[in-house]
Short mmCIF file of C-alpha atoms in Angstrom, two decimals:
data_model
loop_
_atom_site.label_atom_id
_atom_site.label_comp_id
_atom_site.label_asym_id
_atom_site.label_seq_id
_atom_site.Cartn_x
_atom_site.Cartn_y
_atom_site.Cartn_z
CA GLU C 1 -74.40 -8.59 -23.45
CA VAL C 2 -71.88 -9.47 -26.13
CA GLN C 3 -68.28 -9.03 -25.00
CA LEU C 4 -65.05 -9.59 -26.87
CA LEU C 5 -61.78 -9.30 -24.99
CA GLU C 6 -58.48 -9.48 -26.84
CA SER C 7 -55.16 -10.34 -25.22
CA GLY C 8 -51.65 -11.38 -26.17
CA GLY C 9 -50.34 -8.20 -27.74
CA GLY C 10 -46.95 -6.77 -26.95
CA LEU C 11 -43.50 -5.94 -28.27
CA VAL C 12 -41.83 -8.52 -30.51
CA GLN C 13 -38.72 -8.42 -32.68
CA PRO C 14 -38.90 -8.67 -36.46
CA GLY C 15 -39.13 -12.30 -37.47
CA GLY C 16 -40.69 -13.25 -34.16
CA SER C 17 -44.05 -14.81 -33.31
CA LEU C 18 -47.03 -13.88 -31.21
CA ARG C 19 -50.43 -15.45 -30.52
CA LEU C 20 -53.44 -13.26 -29.95
CA SER C 21 -56.56 -14.48 -28.16
CA CYS C 22 -60.11 -13.15 -28.11
CA ALA C 23 -62.41 -14.37 -25.34
CA ALA C 24 -66.07 -14.14 -26.32
CA SER C 25 -69.19 -14.11 -24.17
CA GLY C 26 -72.85 -13.17 -24.37
CA PHE C 27 -73.70 -15.14 -27.52
CA THR C 28 -73.51 -18.67 -28.92
CA PHE C 29 -69.91 -18.48 -30.09
CA SER C 30 -69.95 -21.53 -32.34
CA SER C 31 -72.87 -20.13 -34.37
CA TYR C 32 -71.01 -17.11 -35.69
CA ALA C 33 -68.10 -16.45 -37.97
CA MET C 34 -65.39 -14.26 -36.48
CA SER C 35 -62.71 -12.01 -37.88
CA TRP C 36 -59.54 -10.09 -37.07
CA VAL C 37 -59.10 -6.51 -38.24
CA ARG C 38 -56.04 -4.35 -37.61
CA GLN C 39 -55.27 -0.66 -37.56
CA ALA C 40 -51.75 0.69 -37.84
CA PRO C 41 -51.03 3.82 -35.78
CA GLY C 42 -52.80 6.78 -37.34
CA LYS C 43 -54.04 4.69 -40.26
CA GLY C 44 -57.28 3.13 -41.43
CA LEU C 45 -58.84 -0.28 -40.87
CA GLU C 46 -57.38 -3.34 -42.59
CA TRP C 47 -59.16 -6.68 -42.66
CA VAL C 48 -56.77 -9.52 -41.69
CA SER C 49 -58.57 -12.87 -41.50
CA ALA C 50 -61.90 -14.60 -40.91
CA ILE C 51 -63.09 -18.02 -39.81
CA SER C 52 -66.45 -19.75 -40.02
CA GLY C 53 -68.40 -20.81 -36.96
CA SER C 54 -67.25 -24.40 -37.22
CA GLY C 55 -63.69 -23.41 -38.02
CA GLY C 56 -63.79 -25.32 -41.28
CA SER C 57 -63.44 -22.27 -43.51
CA THR C 58 -60.81 -19.57 -43.25
CA TYR C 59 -59.82 -16.52 -45.31
CA TYR C 60 -56.74 -14.32 -45.18
CA ALA C 61 -55.65 -10.99 -46.55
CA ASP C 62 -52.81 -11.26 -49.04
CA SER C 63 -50.59 -9.25 -46.68
CA VAL C 64 -50.65 -11.99 -44.03
CA LYS C 65 -51.29 -15.16 -46.00
CA GLY C 66 -48.73 -17.84 -45.19
CA ARG C 67 -47.60 -16.05 -42.01
CA PHE C 68 -50.76 -15.78 -39.90
CA THR C 69 -53.15 -18.55 -38.89
CA ILE C 70 -56.64 -17.99 -37.54
CA SER C 71 -58.30 -20.65 -35.40
CA ARG C 72 -60.98 -21.05 -32.76
CA ASP C 73 -61.81 -23.27 -29.82
CA ASN C 74 -65.58 -23.37 -29.54
CA SER C 75 -65.39 -25.28 -26.25
CA LYS C 76 -63.54 -22.30 -24.76
CA ASN C 77 -65.40 -19.56 -26.68
CA THR C 78 -62.05 -18.24 -27.84
CA LEU C 79 -60.69 -16.98 -31.14
CA TYR C 80 -56.95 -17.01 -31.92
CA LEU C 81 -54.52 -15.44 -34.33
CA GLN C 82 -51.09 -17.04 -34.57
CA MET C 83 -48.70 -14.54 -36.11
CA ASN C 84 -45.31 -15.72 -37.39
CA SER C 85 -42.50 -14.04 -39.30
CA LEU C 86 -43.64 -10.67 -38.01
CA ARG C 87 -42.59 -7.51 -39.81
CA ALA C 88 -42.49 -3.86 -38.81
CA GLU C 89 -45.52 -3.24 -41.01
CA ASP C 90 -47.55 -5.65 -38.87
CA THR C 91 -47.43 -3.09 -36.04
CA ALA C 92 -51.04 -2.24 -35.27
CA VAL C 93 -53.94 -2.52 -32.90
CA TYR C 94 -55.61 -5.86 -33.59
CA TYR C 95 -59.36 -6.10 -33.12
CA CYS C 96 -61.45 -9.23 -33.06
CA ALA C 97 -64.96 -8.83 -34.41
CA LYS C 98 -68.12 -10.91 -34.59
CA LEU C 99 -69.94 -11.26 -37.88
CA THR C 100 -73.72 -10.91 -37.99
CA ASP C 101 -74.08 -14.02 -40.09
CA THR C 102 -72.07 -16.64 -41.93
CA TYR C 103 -70.29 -15.61 -45.08
CA SER C 104 -70.76 -17.15 -48.50
CA SER C 105 -69.15 -16.83 -51.89
CA SER C 106 -71.49 -13.97 -52.73
CA TYR C 107 -72.04 -12.20 -49.41
CA GLY C 108 -69.84 -10.93 -46.66
CA PRO C 109 -71.85 -9.88 -43.61
CA PRO C 110 -70.93 -6.88 -41.48
CA PHE C 111 -69.13 -6.97 -38.15
CA ASP C 112 -71.61 -6.06 -35.44
CA TYR C 113 -69.46 -6.34 -32.33
CA TRP C 114 -65.80 -5.47 -31.83
CA GLY C 115 -63.36 -5.87 -28.99
CA GLN C 116 -61.30 -2.97 -27.69
CA GLY C 117 -58.17 -4.21 -29.41
CA THR C 118 -54.67 -5.29 -28.43
CA LEU C 119 -51.52 -3.51 -29.58
CA VAL C 120 -48.81 -5.43 -31.40
CA THR C 121 -45.51 -3.65 -31.87
CA VAL C 122 -42.85 -5.20 -34.09
CA SER C 123 -39.53 -3.53 -33.49
CA SER C 124 -35.93 -4.32 -32.64
CA SER Q 1 -58.02 -6.35 -55.86
CA TYR Q 2 -61.07 -4.20 -55.26
CA VAL Q 3 -60.45 -0.59 -54.21
CA LEU Q 4 -62.77 1.67 -52.21
CA THR Q 5 -62.16 5.42 -52.37
CA GLN Q 6 -63.34 7.83 -49.68
CA PRO Q 7 -62.65 11.56 -49.30
CA PRO Q 8 -60.14 12.11 -46.48
CA SER Q 9 -62.30 14.70 -44.80
CA VAL Q 10 -65.77 16.20 -44.72
CA SER Q 11 -66.81 19.24 -42.69
CA VAL Q 12 -70.32 20.28 -41.74
CA ALA Q 13 -72.00 22.69 -39.34
CA PRO Q 14 -74.21 21.38 -36.55
CA GLY Q 15 -77.76 20.75 -37.70
CA GLN Q 16 -76.76 20.37 -41.34
CA THR Q 17 -76.51 17.21 -43.44
CA ALA Q 18 -73.24 15.37 -44.00
CA ARG Q 19 -72.72 13.09 -46.96
CA ILE Q 20 -69.74 10.74 -47.05
CA THR Q 21 -69.08 8.93 -50.29
CA CYS Q 22 -67.44 5.59 -51.03
CA GLY Q 23 -66.43 4.96 -54.62
CA GLY Q 24 -65.76 1.61 -56.23
CA ASN Q 25 -66.16 -0.09 -59.58
CA ASN Q 26 -69.84 -1.09 -59.87
CA ILE Q 27 -70.18 -0.85 -56.10
CA GLY Q 28 -73.94 -0.73 -56.61
CA SER Q 29 -73.84 -4.49 -57.16
CA LYS Q 30 -72.31 -5.07 -53.73
CA SER Q 31 -73.60 -4.75 -50.17
CA VAL Q 32 -71.94 -1.84 -48.39
CA HIS Q 33 -71.45 -1.55 -44.66
CA TRP Q 34 -70.46 1.60 -42.77
CA TYR Q 35 -68.60 2.00 -39.46
CA GLN Q 36 -68.06 4.94 -37.15
CA GLN Q 37 -64.85 5.13 -35.12
CA LYS Q 38 -64.18 7.75 -32.47
CA PRO Q 39 -60.63 8.38 -31.18
CA GLY Q 40 -59.35 5.60 -28.97
CA GLN Q 41 -62.44 3.46 -29.49
CA ALA Q 42 -63.36 0.40 -31.51
CA PRO Q 43 -65.43 0.84 -34.66
CA VAL Q 44 -69.22 0.75 -34.42
CA LEU Q 45 -71.49 -0.51 -37.20
CA VAL Q 46 -73.89 2.28 -38.20
CA VAL Q 47 -75.32 1.09 -41.54
CA TYR Q 48 -75.26 -2.35 -43.16
CA ASP Q 49 -76.42 -3.82 -46.46
CA ASP Q 50 -76.40 -0.36 -48.05
CA SER Q 51 -79.21 1.19 -46.03
CA ASP Q 52 -80.18 -0.85 -42.95
CA ARG Q 53 -79.52 0.38 -39.44
CA PRO Q 54 -78.56 -1.78 -36.46
CA SER Q 55 -80.71 -1.38 -33.39
CA GLY Q 56 -79.68 1.62 -31.35
CA ILE Q 57 -78.40 3.64 -34.28
CA PRO Q 58 -80.34 6.90 -34.74
CA GLU Q 59 -82.54 7.34 -37.79
CA ARG Q 60 -80.35 10.31 -38.68
CA PHE Q 61 -77.92 7.78 -40.17
CA SER Q 62 -78.92 6.47 -43.58
CA GLY Q 63 -77.25 4.94 -46.61
CA SER Q 64 -77.66 4.52 -50.32
CA ASN Q 65 -75.78 2.71 -53.06
CA SER Q 66 -75.97 2.93 -56.82
CA GLY Q 67 -73.65 2.74 -59.78
CA ASN Q 68 -70.09 3.45 -58.69
CA THR Q 69 -70.88 5.33 -55.47
CA ALA Q 70 -72.27 4.47 -52.05
CA THR Q 71 -73.20 7.28 -49.68
CA LEU Q 72 -73.57 7.55 -45.93
CA THR Q 73 -75.86 10.44 -45.01
CA ILE Q 74 -76.00 11.90 -41.53
CA SER Q 75 -78.90 14.30 -41.04
CA ARG Q 76 -79.10 16.98 -38.36
CA VAL Q 77 -75.44 16.50 -37.52
CA GLU Q 78 -74.45 16.74 -33.86
CA ALA Q 79 -71.09 17.39 -32.25
CA GLY Q 80 -71.04 13.77 -31.10
CA ASP Q 81 -71.04 12.57 -34.71
CA GLU Q 82 -67.48 13.81 -35.19
CA ALA Q 83 -65.51 10.67 -35.97
CA ASP Q 84 -63.83 8.64 -38.69
CA TYR Q 85 -66.19 6.74 -40.99
CA TYR Q 86 -65.26 3.66 -43.01
CA CYS Q 87 -67.11 1.84 -45.76
CA GLN Q 88 -66.66 -1.90 -46.27
CA VAL Q 89 -67.58 -4.43 -48.94
CA TRP Q 90 -67.08 -8.13 -49.59
CA ASP Q 91 -64.88 -8.79 -52.60
CA SER Q 92 -65.35 -12.17 -54.20
CA SER Q 93 -63.79 -11.27 -57.55
CA SER Q 94 -60.36 -12.77 -57.00
CA ASP Q 95 -60.07 -14.11 -53.49
CA HIS Q 96 -62.74 -13.92 -50.86
CA HIS Q 97 -62.10 -11.09 -48.49
CA TRP Q 98 -63.45 -7.87 -47.00
CA VAL Q 99 -62.21 -4.49 -48.16
CA PHE Q 100 -62.31 -1.23 -46.20
CA GLY Q 101 -62.23 2.24 -47.63
CA GLY Q 102 -59.47 4.54 -46.47
CA GLY Q 103 -61.77 6.35 -44.07
CA THR Q 104 -63.27 9.85 -43.88
CA LYS Q 105 -62.77 12.23 -40.98
CA LEU Q 106 -66.03 14.03 -40.26
CA THR Q 107 -65.48 17.39 -38.61
CA VAL Q 108 -68.39 19.23 -37.01
CA LEU Q 109 -67.64 22.93 -37.28
#
């Protein structure tokens, strides 16, 4: 059974940093691209970042580029999101998600498994 | 950047058919994925690549995509289908990233 368990959320002041983790199990972690998606309170889904199975390719939404860094440790079956220079508008539930396949320049696969999310609150 | 437009809400009586649209410029040339999200829960993939269903998703859920509109159709709607629904595409026009529609709240009357 595929399981994704996020951790690391919490309350942080504007300008602060936080690192989220997503522990994966039930599948061959290194074979699949992974992603982070967030959802502000009462709002819709917003894609944040993605990383290939090997970790050699990464993509970011414009809203987080230069502030967030996605990475993975395939030996630990864990996905990370390092968030720096946090702003109030980064307040959201952050989900990690598994992609069904690798992405390419012409195709972005769907996200077939999601974690339950971890809440990040940026406030003074 | 690419924009996906969904109606904020759709209402339907039990047993009827619900159609949720997702508009985008020439969206018919892209692969569209659909997610269902119930309150307090993570999203669930219900349709991918326009019209395919993951295992475990009822046949009542179907999708189509042509021109500037993709549609998620839910036949014989049940009370348990009440949820938010999001469409998603891969945008490679400027930078490579996924885009979500704003979401549609499906209310079962």
